[in-house]
Coordinates of C-alpha atoms and ligand atoms in Angstrom, one line a residue:
X239 CA 0.0 0.0 0.0
X240 CA 1.5 3.3 -1.1
X241 CA 0.3 6.4 0.9
X242 CA -0.1 9.5 -1.1
X243 CA -0.1 13.1 0.4
X244 CA -2.6 15.3 -1.4
X245 CA -2.6 18.9 -0.1
X246 CA -5.4 19.7 -2.7
X247 CA -3.8 21.6 -5.4
X248 CA -3.1 20.1 -8.9
X249 CA -3.3 16.8 -10.5
X250 CA -2.7 13.9 -8.1
X251 CA -4.8 11.6 -10.2
X252 CA -1.9 11.1 -12.6
X253 CA 0.3 10.0 -9.8
X254 CA -2.4 7.7 -8.5
X255 CA -3.1 6.3 -12.1
X256 CA 0.6 5.7 -12.6
X257 CA 1.1 3.8 -9.4
X258 CA -2.1 1.8 -9.9
X259 CA -0.9 1.0 -13.4
X260 CA 2.0 -0.9 -11.6
X261 CA -0.4 -3.1 -9.7
X262 CA 0.0 -1.2 -6.5
X263 CA -2.9 0.3 -4.3
X264 CA -2.8 3.9 -3.2
X265 CA -4.2 5.4 0.0
X266 CA -4.6 9.1 -0.1
X267 CA -3.9 10.9 3.2
X268 CA -6.9 12.0 5.0
X269 CA -5.7 12.4 8.5
X270 CA -2.3 12.8 10.5
X271 CA -2.3 9.1 11.3
X272 CA -2.0 8.2 7.7
X273 CA 1.3 9.9 7.5
X274 CA 2.7 8.6 11.0
X275 CA 1.9 4.9 10.0
X276 CA 2.7 5.2 6.3
X277 CA 5.2 2.7 5.0
X278 CA 6.0 4.2 1.6
X279 CA 5.1 8.0 1.2
X280 CA 4.7 9.7 -2.2
X281 CA 4.5 13.4 -2.1
X282 CA 3.6 14.9 -5.5
X283 CA 3.4 18.7 -5.6
X284 CA 2.1 21.3 -8.0
X285 CA 1.3 25.0 -7.7
X286 CA 2.8 27.3 -5.3
X287 CA 5.4 26.9 -2.4
X288 CA 3.6 29.2 0.0
X289 CA 0.1 27.8 -0.5
X290 CA 1.6 24.3 -0.1
X291 CA 3.5 24.9 3.2
X292 CA 0.4 26.9 4.7
X293 CA -1.8 23.9 3.8
X294 CA 0.6 21.5 5.5
X295 CA 0.5 23.6 8.5
X296 CA -3.1 24.0 8.6
X297 CA -3.8 20.4 8.4
X298 CA -1.2 19.7 11.1
X299 CA 0.8 17.6 8.6
X300 CA 4.0 19.6 8.8
X301 CA 5.5 17.8 12.0
X302 CA 4.2 14.4 11.1
X303 CA 5.7 14.7 7.6
X304 CA 9.2 15.8 9.1
X305 CA 9.1 12.9 11.8
X306 CA 8.4 10.5 8.8
X307 CA 11.4 11.8 6.9
X308 CA 13.6 11.8 9.9
X309 CA 12.8 8.1 10.4
X310 CA 14.2 7.4 6.8
X311 CA 11.2 5.6 5.6
X312 CA 10.9 5.3 1.8
X313 CA 9.8 8.7 0.3
X314 CA 9.1 10.0 -3.0
X315 CA 8.8 13.8 -3.5
X316 CA 7.8 15.2 -7.0
X317 CA 8.5 18.8 -8.1
X318 CA 7.1 20.9 -5.1
X319 CA 7.4 17.7 -3.1
X320 CA 11.2 18.3 -3.6
X321 CA 11.2 22.0 -2.7
X322 CA 9.3 21.2 0.5
X323 CA 12.3 19.5 1.9
X324 CA 14.5 22.7 1.9
X325 CA 14.5 25.6 4.3
X326 CA 12.8 28.2 2.2
X327 CA 11.9 29.3 -1.3
X328 CA 12.1 32.4 -3.2
X329 CA 8.6 31.8 -4.3
X330 CA 7.4 32.7 -0.8
X331 CA 9.9 33.8 1.6
X332 CA 7.0 34.4 4.3
X333 CA 6.8 30.6 4.9
X334 CA 9.3 28.0 6.2
X335 CA 9.8 24.6 4.3
X336 CA 10.5 21.4 6.1
X337 CA 14.2 22.3 6.4
X338 CA 15.3 18.6 6.1
X339 CA 17.9 19.5 3.6
X340 CA 20.0 22.6 4.2
X341 CA 19.6 25.0 1.3
X342 CA 16.9 26.9 -0.4
X343 CA 14.7 27.1 -3.6
X344 CA 15.6 29.8 -6.2
X345 CA 13.9 31.3 -9.3
X346 CA 15.5 30.7 -12.7
X347 CA 17.3 33.8 -13.8
X348 CA 18.1 32.6 -17.4
X349 CA 18.0 34.0 -20.9
X350 CA 15.5 31.3 -21.8
X351 CA 11.6 31.0 -21.4
X352 CA 10.5 30.5 -17.9
X353 CA 8.7 28.2 -16.8
X354 CA 11.1 25.5 -17.8
X355 CA 8.5 23.2 -19.6
X356 CA 9.2 20.2 -21.4
X357 CA 11.1 17.2 -21.8
X358 CA 14.7 17.4 -20.6
X359 CA 17.6 14.9 -19.7
X360 CA 19.3 14.0 -16.4
X361 CA 23.0 14.0 -15.6
X362 CA 23.3 11.1 -13.1
X363 CA 25.6 12.1 -10.2
X364 CA 25.4 9.0 -8.0
X365 CA 24.5 5.4 -8.6
X366 CA 20.9 4.8 -7.6
X367 CA 18.4 2.0 -7.9
X368 CA 15.8 4.3 -8.9
X369 CA 17.2 4.4 -12.4
X370 CA 17.5 0.6 -12.8
X371 CA 16.5 -0.6 -16.2
X372 CA 17.0 2.8 -17.9
X373 CA 19.8 3.8 -20.1
X374 CA 20.5 7.1 -18.4
X375 CA 19.9 9.2 -21.6
X376 CA 16.2 9.4 -21.4
X377 CA 14.2 12.5 -21.0
X378 CA 11.9 13.4 -18.4
X379 CA 9.0 16.0 -18.2
X380 CA 9.7 19.2 -16.3
X381 CA 7.4 22.0 -15.6
X382 CA 8.8 24.6 -13.0
X383 CA 10.1 28.1 -12.7
X384 CA 12.1 27.3 -9.4
X385 CA 14.8 24.9 -8.6
X386 CA 16.6 23.8 -5.4
X387 CA 19.9 24.7 -4.2
X388 CA 21.2 22.3 -1.6
X389 CA 24.3 23.3 0.5
X390 CA 25.8 19.8 0.5
X391 CA 26.8 18.2 -2.9
X392 CA 26.2 14.7 -1.2
X393 CA 22.6 14.9 -1.6
X394 CA 22.7 15.5 -5.3
X395 CA 21.2 12.7 -7.4
X396 CA 21.0 14.4 -10.8
X397 CA 21.3 17.8 -12.5
X398 CA 19.9 19.0 -15.6
X399 CA 21.0 21.9 -18.0
X400 CA 18.7 24.8 -18.7
X401 CA 21.0 27.6 -19.5
X402 CA 22.3 26.9 -16.1
X403 CA 22.9 23.5 -14.4
X404 CA 20.4 22.9 -11.6
X405 CA 19.9 20.1 -9.3
X406 CA 16.9 18.0 -10.7
X407 CA 16.9 15.1 -8.2
X408 CA 18.2 14.6 -4.7
X409 CA 18.6 11.2 -2.8
X410 CA 19.4 10.9 1.0
X411 CA 19.1 7.3 2.3
X412 CA 15.6 6.3 1.5
X413 CA 14.4 9.8 0.5
X414 CA 14.3 10.4 -3.2
X415 CA 12.8 13.5 -4.7
X416 CA 12.8 14.7 -8.3
X417 CA 12.2 17.9 -10.0
X418 CA 10.6 16.1 -13.2
X419 CA 7.3 14.3 -13.1
X420 CA 7.8 10.5 -13.4
X421 CA 4.0 10.2 -13.7
X422 CA 4.1 12.4 -16.8
X423 CA 7.4 10.9 -18.3
X424 CA 6.1 8.0 -20.3
X425 CA 7.7 4.8 -20.2
X426 CA 10.9 6.2 -18.5
X427 CA 9.0 7.8 -15.7
X428 CA 7.0 4.7 -15.0
X429 CA 10.2 2.8 -14.7
X430 CA 11.4 5.2 -12.0
X431 CA 8.2 4.8 -10.2
X432 CA 8.4 1.0 -10.4
X433 CA 11.9 1.1 -9.0
X434 CA 10.6 3.2 -6.0
X435 CA 7.7 0.9 -5.5
X436 CA 10.1 -2.0 -5.5
X437 CA 12.7 -0.3 -3.4
X438 CA 15.2 -1.3 -6.2
X439 CA 18.7 -1.2 -4.4
X440 CA 21.3 -2.1 -6.8
X441 CA 22.1 0.4 -9.7
X442 CA 22.3 -0.7 -13.3
X443 CA 23.1 2.8 -14.6
X444 CA 26.4 4.4 -14.0
X445 CA 26.8 7.9 -12.9
X446 CA 27.4 10.8 -15.2
X447 CA 25.7 9.0 -18.4
X448 CA 24.8 12.4 -19.9
X449 CA 27.2 15.4 -19.4
X450 CA 25.0 18.2 -20.8
X451 CA 21.3 17.8 -21.3
X452 CA 19.0 19.8 -23.6
X453 CA 15.3 20.8 -23.5
X454 CA 13.6 18.9 -26.4
X455 CA 11.2 20.7 -28.6
X456 CA 7.9 19.1 -28.0
X457 CA 5.3 17.7 -30.6
X458 CA 1.8 18.0 -29.4
X459 CA -1.3 16.5 -30.7
X460 CA -4.4 18.5 -30.4
X461 CA -7.9 17.0 -30.2
X462 CA -11.0 19.4 -30.8
X463 CA -13.9 17.6 -29.2
X464 CA -17.5 18.4 -29.4
X465 CA -20.8 16.5 -29.7
X466 CA -22.0 15.7 -33.4
X467 CA -25.6 16.2 -34.4
X468 CA -26.4 12.7 -33.0
X469 CA -25.2 13.6 -29.5
X470 CA -21.9 11.5 -29.9
X471 CA -18.7 13.1 -28.4
X472 CA -16.3 13.1 -31.3
X473 CA -12.8 14.5 -32.2
X474 CA -13.4 16.9 -35.2
X475 CA -11.3 19.2 -37.1
X476 CA -12.1 22.4 -38.9
X477 CA -10.9 24.2 -42.1
X478 CA -10.2 27.6 -40.7
X479 CA -12.5 26.7 -37.7
X480 CA -15.4 25.3 -39.9
X481 CA -15.8 21.8 -38.7
X482 CA -18.9 20.9 -40.8
X483 CA -18.8 18.8 -43.7
X484 CA -21.9 17.8 -45.8
X485 CA -24.3 19.3 -43.1
X486 CA -22.7 17.3 -40.2
X487 CA -19.8 17.7 -37.8
X488 CA -16.7 16.0 -39.3
X489 CA -16.0 13.0 -37.2
X490 CA -12.4 11.9 -37.0
X491 CA -12.5 9.5 -34.1
X492 CA -13.0 8.9 -30.3
X493 CA -11.3 11.1 -28.0
X494 CA -10.1 8.7 -25.4
X495 CA -8.8 6.1 -28.0
X496 CA -7.2 8.8 -30.2
X497 CA -5.3 10.3 -27.2
X498 CA -4.1 6.7 -26.2
X499 CA -3.1 6.1 -29.9
X500 CA -1.1 9.4 -29.9
X501 CA 0.7 8.6 -26.6
X502 CA 1.8 5.3 -28.0
X503 CA 3.1 7.0 -31.0
X504 CA 5.3 9.4 -29.1
X505 CA 3.3 12.5 -28.5
X506 CA 5.0 14.7 -25.9
X507 CA 1.7 16.2 -24.8
X508 CA -2.1 15.8 -25.6
X509 CA -4.4 18.8 -25.6
X510 CA -8.2 18.5 -25.6
X511 CA -10.2 21.6 -26.7
X512 CA -13.9 21.5 -25.9
X513 CA -14.7 23.8 -28.8
X514 CA -18.4 24.4 -28.2
X515 CA -17.9 25.2 -24.4
X516 CA -18.5 28.9 -25.0
X517 CA -22.1 27.7 -25.4
X518 CA -22.5 24.9 -23.1
X519 CA -20.9 25.3 -19.5
X520 CA -18.3 22.6 -18.9
X521 CA -19.6 21.4 -15.5
X522 CA -22.8 20.5 -17.1
X523 CA -20.9 18.9 -20.0
X524 CA -19.6 16.0 -18.1
X525 CA -18.3 13.9 -21.0
X526 CA -15.2 15.9 -21.2
X527 CA -14.4 15.2 -17.4
X528 CA -15.0 11.6 -18.3
X529 CA -12.7 11.8 -21.2
X530 CA -10.0 13.2 -19.1
X531 CA -10.4 10.5 -16.3
X532 CA -10.2 7.7 -18.8
X533 CA -7.3 9.3 -20.7
X534 CA -5.2 9.8 -17.7
X535 CA -5.4 6.1 -16.7
X536 CA -3.3 5.1 -19.7
X537 CA -1.6 8.4 -21.0
X538 CA 1.5 9.3 -19.0
X539 CA 2.3 12.5 -20.7
X540 CA 0.9 16.0 -19.9
X541 CA -2.7 16.7 -20.7
X542 CA -4.2 20.1 -21.3
X543 CA -7.8 20.8 -21.5
X544 CA -9.5 24.0 -22.8
X545 CA -12.8 25.4 -23.6
X546 CA -15.3 27.1 -21.4
X547 CA -13.0 28.2 -18.5
X548 CA -14.6 31.3 -17.0
X549 CA -17.0 32.4 -14.2
X550 CA -20.6 31.3 -15.0
X551 CA -24.1 31.9 -13.7
X552 CA -26.5 29.0 -14.6
X553 CA -30.2 29.4 -15.5
X554 CA -31.1 29.0 -11.9
X555 CA -28.9 31.7 -10.9
X556 CA -26.2 29.5 -9.3
X557 CA -22.8 31.1 -9.8
X558 CA -19.6 29.1 -10.5
X559 CA -16.2 30.4 -10.6
X560 CA -13.6 29.5 -13.1
X561 CA -11.6 28.0 -10.2
X562 CA -14.4 25.6 -9.5
X563 CA -14.4 24.5 -13.1
X564 CA -10.7 23.9 -13.3
X565 CA -10.6 22.2 -9.9
X566 CA -12.8 19.6 -11.5
X567 CA -10.6 19.2 -14.6
X568 CA -7.4 19.0 -12.5
X569 CA -9.1 16.4 -10.2
X570 CA -9.9 14.5 -13.4
X571 CA -6.4 14.2 -14.8
X572 CA -5.6 17.6 -16.5
X573 CA -2.1 19.0 -15.7
X574 CA -2.8 22.3 -17.6
X575 CA -5.8 24.3 -18.4
X576 CA -6.3 26.5 -21.5
X577 CA -8.2 29.6 -21.4
X578 CA -9.5 31.2 -25.0
X579 CA -12.3 33.6 -24.9
X580 CA -12.2 34.6 -21.5
X581 CA -8.6 35.7 -21.7
X582 CA -9.6 38.2 -24.6
X583 CA -12.2 39.8 -22.3
X584 CA -10.0 40.0 -19.3
X585 CA -7.2 41.6 -21.4
X586 CA -9.8 44.1 -22.7
X587 CA -11.0 44.9 -19.2
X588 CA -7.3 45.4 -17.9
X589 CA -6.5 47.8 -20.8
X590 CA -9.8 49.8 -20.0
X591 CA -9.1 50.1 -16.4
X592 CA -5.3 49.7 -16.0
X593 CA -5.9 47.6 -12.9
X594 CA -4.8 44.1 -12.0
X595 CA -7.5 43.2 -9.3
X596 CA -6.5 39.7 -8.9
X597 CA -9.9 38.5 -9.5
X598 CA -9.7 37.3 -13.1
X599 CA -9.6 33.5 -13.9
X600 CA -6.1 33.9 -15.2
X601 CA -4.7 35.5 -11.8
X602 CA -6.8 33.2 -9.6
X603 CA -6.0 29.9 -11.4
X604 CA -2.2 31.0 -11.7
X605 CA -2.0 31.8 -8.0
X606 CA -3.6 28.6 -6.7
X607 CA -2.1 26.1 -9.3
X608 CA 1.0 28.0 -10.4
X609 CA 1.7 29.9 -13.8
X610 CA 2.7 26.7 -15.5
X611 CA -0.8 25.4 -15.4
X612 CA -2.2 28.3 -17.1
X613 CA -2.1 28.2 -21.0
X614 CA -3.6 31.2 -23.1
X615 CA -5.1 29.9 -26.3
X616 CA -5.2 32.5 -28.8
X617 CA -7.3 32.4 -31.9
X618 CA -6.1 35.2 -34.1
X619 CA -6.7 36.2 -37.8
X620 CA -5.0 38.5 -40.1
X621 CA -6.4 42.0 -40.7
X622 CA -4.4 43.7 -43.6
X623 CA -3.8 47.3 -43.5
X624 CA -2.2 49.8 -46.0
X625 CA 0.1 51.4 -43.4
X626 CA 1.3 50.7 -39.8
X627 CA -0.4 53.9 -38.9
X628 CA -3.8 52.9 -39.8
X629 CA -4.6 51.2 -36.6
X630 CA -3.5 51.3 -32.9
X631 CA -2.1 47.8 -32.9
X632 CA 1.0 45.7 -33.3
X633 CA 1.4 45.9 -37.1
X634 CA 3.9 43.7 -38.9
X635 CA 5.2 44.1 -42.4
X636 CA 4.4 40.9 -44.1
X637 CA 5.8 38.7 -47.0
X638 CA 2.3 37.4 -47.6
X639 CA 0.6 40.3 -49.3
X640 CA -3.0 41.0 -48.7
X641 CA -6.0 40.9 -51.2
X642 CA -5.2 44.2 -52.4
X643 CA -1.4 44.0 -52.3
X644 CA -1.2 45.4 -48.8
X645 CA 2.3 44.7 -47.1
X646 CA 1.1 45.2 -43.7
X647 CA -1.2 43.3 -41.2
X648 CA -2.1 42.9 -37.5
X649 CA -3.4 39.8 -35.8
X650 CA -7.0 40.2 -34.5
X651 CA -8.0 38.2 -31.5
X652 CA -11.3 36.5 -31.7
X653 CA -13.6 34.8 -29.2
X654 CA -16.1 32.1 -29.3
X655 CA -14.2 29.8 -31.8
X656 CA -13.4 32.7 -34.2
X657 CA -16.9 33.7 -34.6
X658 CA -16.3 37.2 -33.1
X659 CA -13.4 39.4 -33.8
X660 CA -12.4 42.0 -31.1
X661 CA -10.4 45.2 -31.2
X662 CA -7.2 43.6 -29.7
X663 CA -4.2 42.1 -31.3
X664 CA -2.4 38.8 -30.4
X665 CA 0.7 40.4 -29.2
X666 CA -0.9 42.7 -26.6
X667 CA -3.1 39.9 -25.5
X668 CA 0.1 37.5 -25.0
X669 CA 1.8 40.5 -23.2
X670 CA -0.9 41.2 -20.7
X671 CA -1.7 37.6 -20.1
X672 CA 2.0 37.0 -19.1
X673 CA 1.6 39.9 -16.8
X674 CA -1.3 38.5 -15.2
X675 CA 0.1 35.1 -14.6
X676 CA -0.1 32.9 -17.6
X677 CA 2.6 30.5 -18.1
X678 CA 2.5 29.5 -21.8
X679 CA 0.9 30.6 -25.0
X680 CA -1.0 28.2 -27.4
X681 CA -0.8 30.2 -30.6
X682 CA -3.3 29.1 -33.2
X683 CA -4.0 31.0 -36.5
X684 CA -7.3 30.9 -38.0
X685 CA -5.9 31.7 -41.5
X686 CA -3.7 28.6 -41.5
X687 CA -5.9 26.2 -39.6
X688 CA -6.4 23.1 -41.5
X689 CA -4.8 24.4 -44.7
X690 CA -1.7 22.0 -44.5
X691 CA 0.3 25.1 -45.8
X692 CA 2.7 25.5 -42.8
X693 CA 2.9 27.3 -39.7
X694 CA 2.3 31.3 -39.7
X695 CA 6.1 32.1 -39.0
X696 CA 5.5 35.8 -39.0
X697 CA 2.9 35.6 -36.2
X698 CA 4.8 33.2 -34.1
X699 CA 7.9 35.3 -34.3
X700 CA 5.9 38.5 -33.3
X701 CA 4.2 36.9 -30.4
X702 CA 7.3 34.8 -29.2
X703 CA 9.4 38.0 -29.2
X704 CA 7.1 39.7 -26.9
X705 CA 6.8 37.3 -24.1
X706 CA 9.2 35.3 -21.9
X707 CA 7.0 32.3 -21.3
X708 CA 7.0 29.5 -23.9
X709 CA 5.0 29.5 -27.0
X710 CA 3.2 26.5 -28.6
X711 CA 3.1 27.1 -32.5
X712 CA -0.2 25.9 -33.9
X713 CA -2.1 25.7 -37.0
X714 CA -1.2 24.7 -40.6
X715 CA 1.1 21.8 -40.4
X716 CA 0.8 19.7 -43.5
X717 CA 4.2 17.7 -43.6
X718 CA 7.3 16.9 -41.4
X719 CA 9.2 19.9 -43.1
X720 CA 6.9 22.3 -41.6
X721 CA 7.9 21.3 -38.1
X722 CA 11.4 21.6 -38.9
X723 CA 10.7 25.2 -40.4
X724 CA 8.8 26.4 -37.3
X725 CA 11.6 25.2 -35.1
X726 CA 14.5 26.7 -37.4
X727 CA 12.7 30.1 -38.1
X728 CA 11.0 30.9 -34.6
X729 CA 11.8 30.3 -31.0
X730 CA 8.6 28.3 -30.5
X731 CA 9.3 25.7 -27.7
X732 CA 6.7 23.3 -29.2
X733 CA 4.6 22.7 -32.2
X734 CA 1.0 21.4 -32.3
X735 CA -0.9 19.8 -35.0
X736 CA -4.3 18.3 -35.4
X737 CA -5.5 17.5 -39.0
X738 CA -2.5 15.6 -40.3
X739 CA -2.3 13.2 -37.3
X740 CA -6.1 12.6 -37.2
X741 CA -6.4 12.0 -41.0
X742 CA -3.2 9.6 -40.6
X743 CA -1.5 11.7 -43.3
X744 CA 1.7 12.1 -41.1
X745 CA 2.2 9.8 -38.0
X746 CA 3.9 11.5 -35.1
X747 CA 6.6 9.0 -35.4
X748 CA 7.5 10.3 -38.8
X749 CA 7.7 13.9 -37.5
X750 CA 10.1 12.6 -34.7
X751 CA 12.2 10.7 -37.1
X752 CA 12.5 13.6 -39.5
X753 CA 13.7 16.0 -36.7
X754 CA 15.9 13.6 -34.8
X755 CA 19.1 14.6 -36.5
X756 CA 18.1 18.4 -36.8
X757 CA 16.5 19.5 -33.5
X758 CA 16.5 18.2 -29.9
X759 CA 13.6 16.0 -29.6
X760 CA 12.5 13.3 -27.2
Ligands
LIG1006 O1 -12.8 30.0 -25.8 O2 -12.0 29.4 -23.6 O3 -14.1 28.4 -24.6 O4 -11.9 27.8 -25.5 C1 -12.4 27.3 -26.8 C2 -11.1 26.5 -27.4 O5 -11.5 25.9 -28.5 C3 -10.0 27.6 -28.0 O6 -8.9 27.2 -27.5 C4 -10.3 27.5 -29.4 O7 -9.0 27.7 -30.0 C5 -10.8 26.3 -29.8 N1 -11.8 26.3 -30.8 C6 -13.0 26.8 -30.8 N2 -13.7 26.6 -31.8 C7 -12.8 26.0 -32.7 C8 -13.2 25.4 -34.1 O8 -12.4 24.9 -34.8 N3 -14.3 25.8 -34.6 N4 -10.6 24.9 -32.4 C9 -11.6 25.6 -32.0 C10 -9.5 25.6 -32.8 C11 -7.7 24.4 -32.3 C12 -6.3 24.6 -33.0 C13 -6.1 23.4 -34.1 C14 -4.9 23.9 -34.6 C15 -4.1 22.9 -35.6 N5 -8.8 24.4 -33.1 O9 -5.5 24.4 -31.9 O10 -6.1 22.3 -33.4 O11 -5.2 25.0 -35.7 O12 -4.8 22.4 -36.6 P1 -4.2 21.9 -38.0 O13 -2.9 21.1 -37.5 O14 -5.2 20.9 -38.5 O15 -4.0 23.1 -38.8 P2 -12.8 29.0 -24.9

């Protein structure tokens, strides 16, 4: 029996699913005795250091957890579960950590996008049974803005390079903790979990297998999901957001099955977009929650869900907050949520008032679950102008001339799945969302969506240059060369595609094979 410490933030379901997939049972801590009498404790942490430590204190878990650790019983900390072991964190200097390991937690101060999101390698610094069965050069999934700085080198299990070389794993007796998420790291992560469950002692992997690790560019499969006219939940795909063909919604498969298939094929992440959620409130649209629950049972890479994330009042006058919606999504297996239409309205309000009141869905979700969990999905379309002075927006000079030979354009944000254009440009939206606490941008392009004509390089460059958070390039992928082009010509950290994968025109494995000697991939 594995005991799992859940302090209520983020996605513990994935950890439970991963452990259960290995045939073990999990007991979730519900009172202090569960910690005191635990035999093997797993502590996954997501979100914010301050809120985690405050909850541990409020629930009186602090001392029980420290006693457990001091007794040197088996412990696996994940992400914030690693940070908690230290004395303090720059993320919140008002609260103390457990202080088991002398040292602190620092924020990345690097010339790369922060959070550090994606698949990176590990330099193994000491032999450990936790890596039994691995080669040592596998990549693991990271998502964090802070990293631990132990005072003593003896506890360092692994390091990882992200402009700087940071400590990505510690081991001290039976206490192991990783910055990466084994439960989200595919087969390699499952192997680490299995070694922990089996208390694997001997080591089959020598130290220092890799000397300098690199963050991989991610390939993301996107599943636009909605009900068709018969009420079946299907994966669909539009051409420039029009998903109807011969009068019905295009049906490209079943969401759970397709997600499982893409995981097996090597997708680095899966994104579900509930594309009609601007009409139907997601908490009454339970099938998406079921899709997440079922998918997360077998798919051990990060899952993002978008659609309808906003405050909502139902027809009986009951009010729901966006936080309630996402809590349900995280509990059901989501690692990140994506906000589309609401982000546009939030930014418009911010630009009107100039105030950050902390009440928007972006700010609230970021505060509770961490910036890395908040993706902003932008649905822009090109608007051509004759001169940059024609509009008060970020205008670019474009190589793709407009219908009347215009050489300039701006990218207009839309809401409700592209149905309504707003007086806001994509660059401003991205900049303000970063300021409000978003951790990643999913950059679609209505002009390119479903065209197979390649990504909109100009759009991606203008947004990527304006923010410091990672950007997912989306819309227009038609062949393997398009993925290379987007990574070569822009700084995008990942590339997302839908149609070519669903129509089986280009398997994900072909994309990976083509890129393997050109860019860093998993
Ligand atoms: O506004 O918060 O409710 O979120 C709704 C979400 O649903 C938004 O993220 C929006 O992008 C998405 N959405 C709404 N309507 C559609 C539609 O197609 N009618 N899908 C839609 C947009 C997502 C793209 C697509 C890429 C790649 N499609 O990410 O997957 O363009 O396609 P390709 O590789 O085939 O070119 P809210």
